[in-house]
Short mmCIF file of C-alpha atoms and ligand atoms in Angstrom, two decimals:
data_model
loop_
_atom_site.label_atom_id
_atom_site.label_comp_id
_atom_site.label_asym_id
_atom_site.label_seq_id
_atom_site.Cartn_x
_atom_site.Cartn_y
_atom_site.Cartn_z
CA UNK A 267 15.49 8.13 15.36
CA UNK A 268 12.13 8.75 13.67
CA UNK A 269 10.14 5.53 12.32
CA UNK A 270 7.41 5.92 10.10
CA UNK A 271 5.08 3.22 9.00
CA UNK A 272 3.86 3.24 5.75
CA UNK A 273 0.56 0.98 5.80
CA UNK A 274 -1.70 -0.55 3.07
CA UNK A 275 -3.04 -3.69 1.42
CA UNK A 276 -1.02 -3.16 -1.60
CA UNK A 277 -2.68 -5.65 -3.99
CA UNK A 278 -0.15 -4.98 -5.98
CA UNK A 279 2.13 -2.16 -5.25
CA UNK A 280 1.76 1.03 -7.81
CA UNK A 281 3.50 3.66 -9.05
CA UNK A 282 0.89 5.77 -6.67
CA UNK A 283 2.53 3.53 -3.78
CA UNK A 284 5.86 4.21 -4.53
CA UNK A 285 5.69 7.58 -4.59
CA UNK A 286 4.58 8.02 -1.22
CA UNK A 287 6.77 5.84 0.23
CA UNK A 288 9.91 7.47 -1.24
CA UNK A 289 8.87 11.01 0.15
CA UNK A 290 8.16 9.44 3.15
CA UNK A 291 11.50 8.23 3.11
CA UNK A 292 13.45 11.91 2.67
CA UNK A 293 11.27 12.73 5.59
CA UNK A 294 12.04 10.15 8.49
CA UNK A 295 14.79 8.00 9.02
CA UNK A 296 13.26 4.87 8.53
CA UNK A 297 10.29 3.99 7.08
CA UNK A 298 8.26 0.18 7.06
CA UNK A 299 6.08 -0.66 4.87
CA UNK A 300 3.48 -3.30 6.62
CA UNK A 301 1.57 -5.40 3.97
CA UNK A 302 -1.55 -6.05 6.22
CA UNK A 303 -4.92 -6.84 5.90
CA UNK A 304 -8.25 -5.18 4.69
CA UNK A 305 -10.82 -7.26 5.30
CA UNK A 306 -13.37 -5.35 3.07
CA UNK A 307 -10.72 -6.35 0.00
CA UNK A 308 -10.65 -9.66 -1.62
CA UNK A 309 -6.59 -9.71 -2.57
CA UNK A 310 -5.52 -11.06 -6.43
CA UNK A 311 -1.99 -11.85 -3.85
CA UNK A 312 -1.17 -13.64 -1.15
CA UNK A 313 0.86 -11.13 2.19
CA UNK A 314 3.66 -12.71 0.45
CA UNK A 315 3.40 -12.28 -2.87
CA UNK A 316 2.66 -8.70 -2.20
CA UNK A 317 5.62 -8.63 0.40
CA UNK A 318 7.97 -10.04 -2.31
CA UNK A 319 6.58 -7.10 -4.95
CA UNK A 320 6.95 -4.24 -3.12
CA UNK A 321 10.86 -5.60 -1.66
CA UNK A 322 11.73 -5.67 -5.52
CA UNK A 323 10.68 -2.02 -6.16
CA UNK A 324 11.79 -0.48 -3.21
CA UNK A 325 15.56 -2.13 -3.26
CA UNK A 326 16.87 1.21 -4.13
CA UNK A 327 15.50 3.04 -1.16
CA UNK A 328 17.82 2.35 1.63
CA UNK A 329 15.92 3.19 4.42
CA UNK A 330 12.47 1.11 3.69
CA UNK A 331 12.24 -2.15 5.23
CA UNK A 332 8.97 -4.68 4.16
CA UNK A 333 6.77 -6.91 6.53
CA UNK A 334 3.66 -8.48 6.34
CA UNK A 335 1.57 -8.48 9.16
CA UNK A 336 -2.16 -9.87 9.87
CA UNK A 337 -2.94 -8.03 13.17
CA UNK A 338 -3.74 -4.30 13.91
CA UNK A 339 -1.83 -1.45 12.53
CA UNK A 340 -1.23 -0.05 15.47
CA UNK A 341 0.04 -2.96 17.07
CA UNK A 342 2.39 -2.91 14.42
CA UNK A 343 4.05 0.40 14.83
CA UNK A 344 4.11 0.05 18.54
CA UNK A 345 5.85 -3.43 18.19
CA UNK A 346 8.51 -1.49 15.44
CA UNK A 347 8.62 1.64 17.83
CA UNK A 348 7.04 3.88 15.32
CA UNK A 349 5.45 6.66 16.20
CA UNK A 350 3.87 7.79 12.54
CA UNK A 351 1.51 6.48 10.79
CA UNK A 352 1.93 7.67 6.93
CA UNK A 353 -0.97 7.78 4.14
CA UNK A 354 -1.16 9.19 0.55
CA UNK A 355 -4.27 11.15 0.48
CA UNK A 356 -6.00 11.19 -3.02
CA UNK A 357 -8.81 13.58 -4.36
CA UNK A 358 -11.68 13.88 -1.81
CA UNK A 359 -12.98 10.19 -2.21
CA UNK A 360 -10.06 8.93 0.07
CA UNK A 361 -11.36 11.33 2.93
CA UNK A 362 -13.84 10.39 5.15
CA UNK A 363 -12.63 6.43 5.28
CA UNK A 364 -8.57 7.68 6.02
CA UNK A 365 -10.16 10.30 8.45
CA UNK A 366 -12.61 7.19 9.60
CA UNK A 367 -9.36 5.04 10.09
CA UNK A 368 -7.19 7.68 11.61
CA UNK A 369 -9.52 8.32 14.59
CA UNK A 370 -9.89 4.93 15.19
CA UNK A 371 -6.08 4.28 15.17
CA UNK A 372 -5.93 7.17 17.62
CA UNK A 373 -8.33 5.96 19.78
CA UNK A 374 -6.76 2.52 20.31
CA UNK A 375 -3.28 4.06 20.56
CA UNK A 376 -3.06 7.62 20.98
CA UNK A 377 0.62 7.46 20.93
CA UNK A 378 0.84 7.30 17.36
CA UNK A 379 -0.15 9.98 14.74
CA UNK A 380 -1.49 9.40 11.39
CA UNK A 381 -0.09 12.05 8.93
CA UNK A 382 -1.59 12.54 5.20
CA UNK A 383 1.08 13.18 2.31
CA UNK A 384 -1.26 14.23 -0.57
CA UNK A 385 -0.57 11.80 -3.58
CA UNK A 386 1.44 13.85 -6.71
CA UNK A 387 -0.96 15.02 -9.45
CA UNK A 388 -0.56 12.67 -12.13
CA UNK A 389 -1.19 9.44 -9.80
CA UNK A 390 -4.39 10.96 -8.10
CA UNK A 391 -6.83 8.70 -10.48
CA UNK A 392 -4.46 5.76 -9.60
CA UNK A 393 -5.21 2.47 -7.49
CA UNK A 394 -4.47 -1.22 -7.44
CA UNK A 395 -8.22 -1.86 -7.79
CA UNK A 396 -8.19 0.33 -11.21
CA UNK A 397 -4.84 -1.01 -12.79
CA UNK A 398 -6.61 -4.64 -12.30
CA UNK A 399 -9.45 -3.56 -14.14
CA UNK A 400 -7.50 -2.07 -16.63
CA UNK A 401 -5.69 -5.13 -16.58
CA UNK A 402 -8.43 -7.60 -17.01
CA UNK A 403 -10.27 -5.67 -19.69
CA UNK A 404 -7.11 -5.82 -22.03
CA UNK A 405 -5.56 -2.31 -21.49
CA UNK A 406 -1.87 -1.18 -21.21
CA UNK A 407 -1.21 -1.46 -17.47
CA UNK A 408 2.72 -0.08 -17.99
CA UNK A 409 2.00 3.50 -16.98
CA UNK A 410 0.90 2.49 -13.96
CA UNK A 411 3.21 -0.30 -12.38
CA UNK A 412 6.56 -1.33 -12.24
CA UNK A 413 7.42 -4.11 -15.23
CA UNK A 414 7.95 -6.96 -12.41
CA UNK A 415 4.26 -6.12 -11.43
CA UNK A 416 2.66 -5.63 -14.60
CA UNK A 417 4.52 -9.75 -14.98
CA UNK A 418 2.59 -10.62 -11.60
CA UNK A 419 -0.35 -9.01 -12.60
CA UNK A 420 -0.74 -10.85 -16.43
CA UNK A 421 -0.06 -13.97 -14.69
CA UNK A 422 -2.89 -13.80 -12.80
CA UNK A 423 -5.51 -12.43 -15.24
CA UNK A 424 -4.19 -15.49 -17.92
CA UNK A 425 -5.20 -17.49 -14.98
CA UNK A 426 -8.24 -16.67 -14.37
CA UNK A 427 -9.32 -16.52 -18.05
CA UNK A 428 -8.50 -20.26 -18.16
CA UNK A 429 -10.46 -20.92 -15.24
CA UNK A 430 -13.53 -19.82 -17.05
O1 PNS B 588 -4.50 0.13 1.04
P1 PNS B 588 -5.73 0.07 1.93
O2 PNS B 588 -6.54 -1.17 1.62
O3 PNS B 588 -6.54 1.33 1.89
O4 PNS B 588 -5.17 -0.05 3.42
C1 PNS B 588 -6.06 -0.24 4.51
C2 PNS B 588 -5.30 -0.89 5.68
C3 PNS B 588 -4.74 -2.24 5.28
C4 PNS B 588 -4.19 0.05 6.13
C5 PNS B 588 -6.34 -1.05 6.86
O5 PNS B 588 -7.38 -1.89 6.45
C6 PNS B 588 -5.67 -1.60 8.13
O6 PNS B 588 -5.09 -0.85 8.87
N1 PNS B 588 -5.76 -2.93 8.33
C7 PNS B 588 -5.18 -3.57 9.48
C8 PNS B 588 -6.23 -3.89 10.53
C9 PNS B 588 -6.51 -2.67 11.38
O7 PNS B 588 -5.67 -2.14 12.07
N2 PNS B 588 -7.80 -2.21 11.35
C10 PNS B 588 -8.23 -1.08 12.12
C11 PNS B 588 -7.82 0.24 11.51
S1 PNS B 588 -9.19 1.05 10.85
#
């Protein structure tokens, strides 16, 4: 049985997210998604708040399982048995830091493989960093997140507008 994990900070999940995971999920039996952590990211959500959001939008994939997890990836898919490492790969920006992270993955466990799915067309603008901003500067954020995130995501930004 193949296991592939599907890794990111996923602050929130998007429709770019999604995506990826359900092709990943025609490809190998199972697929987990580990919530961990970048530390070059300051999160809007808590591991489990992000956790929760991406269980609610994948529900209908029956082979995706969610966990949150605050060591090293690789230590992750070892501890799952998974063998795969699976990333979206956006326009050329994303390149040199996935490369940067797949070598390093490699080197500390050579066991598992990192393998690139290259995002679809119309999300290759998207990430959770620009759907924020979008977000916080009074835009439509609909096109670009499930309704239960777009919820999570207003939440926050009424928040921080009354903590000004
Ligand atoms: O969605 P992101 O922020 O691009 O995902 C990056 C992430 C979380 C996959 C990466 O930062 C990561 O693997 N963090 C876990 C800690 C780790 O293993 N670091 C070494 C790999 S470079």
């Amino acid at each position: 049985m193949a296991t592939a994990v599907c890794p990111g900070s996923f602050d929130p999940v998007t429709y770019g997210h999604i995506d990826i995971i359900k092709r990943a999920a025609k490809i190998f039996d199972k697929v987990i998604v580990a919530v961990l952590v970048n530390m070059e990211k300051k999160p809007w959500f808590t591991l489990e708040e992000r956790t929760d959001l991406l269980r609610k939008v994948t529900a209908d994939i029956p082979n995706v399982e969610i966990a949150g997890f605050d060591g090293l990836l690789v230590d992750f898919a070892a501890k799952h048995d998974a063998s795969v490492i699976v990333k979206g790969l956006r326009a050329v920006s994303d390149f040199e830091y996935e490369f940067q992270m797949a070598l390093t993955n490699s080197k500390l466990n050579h066991r598992i493989e990192t393998m690139f799915l290259t995002t679809s067309a119309e999300n290759m603008y998207l990430s959770s960093s620009i759907v924020k901003q979008v977000g916080l500067l009074g835009g439509d954020i609909s096109p670009f997140v499930p309704e239960c995130v777009r919820d999570e995501i207003l939440i926050r930004i009424n928040q921080r507008s009354k903590l000004k």
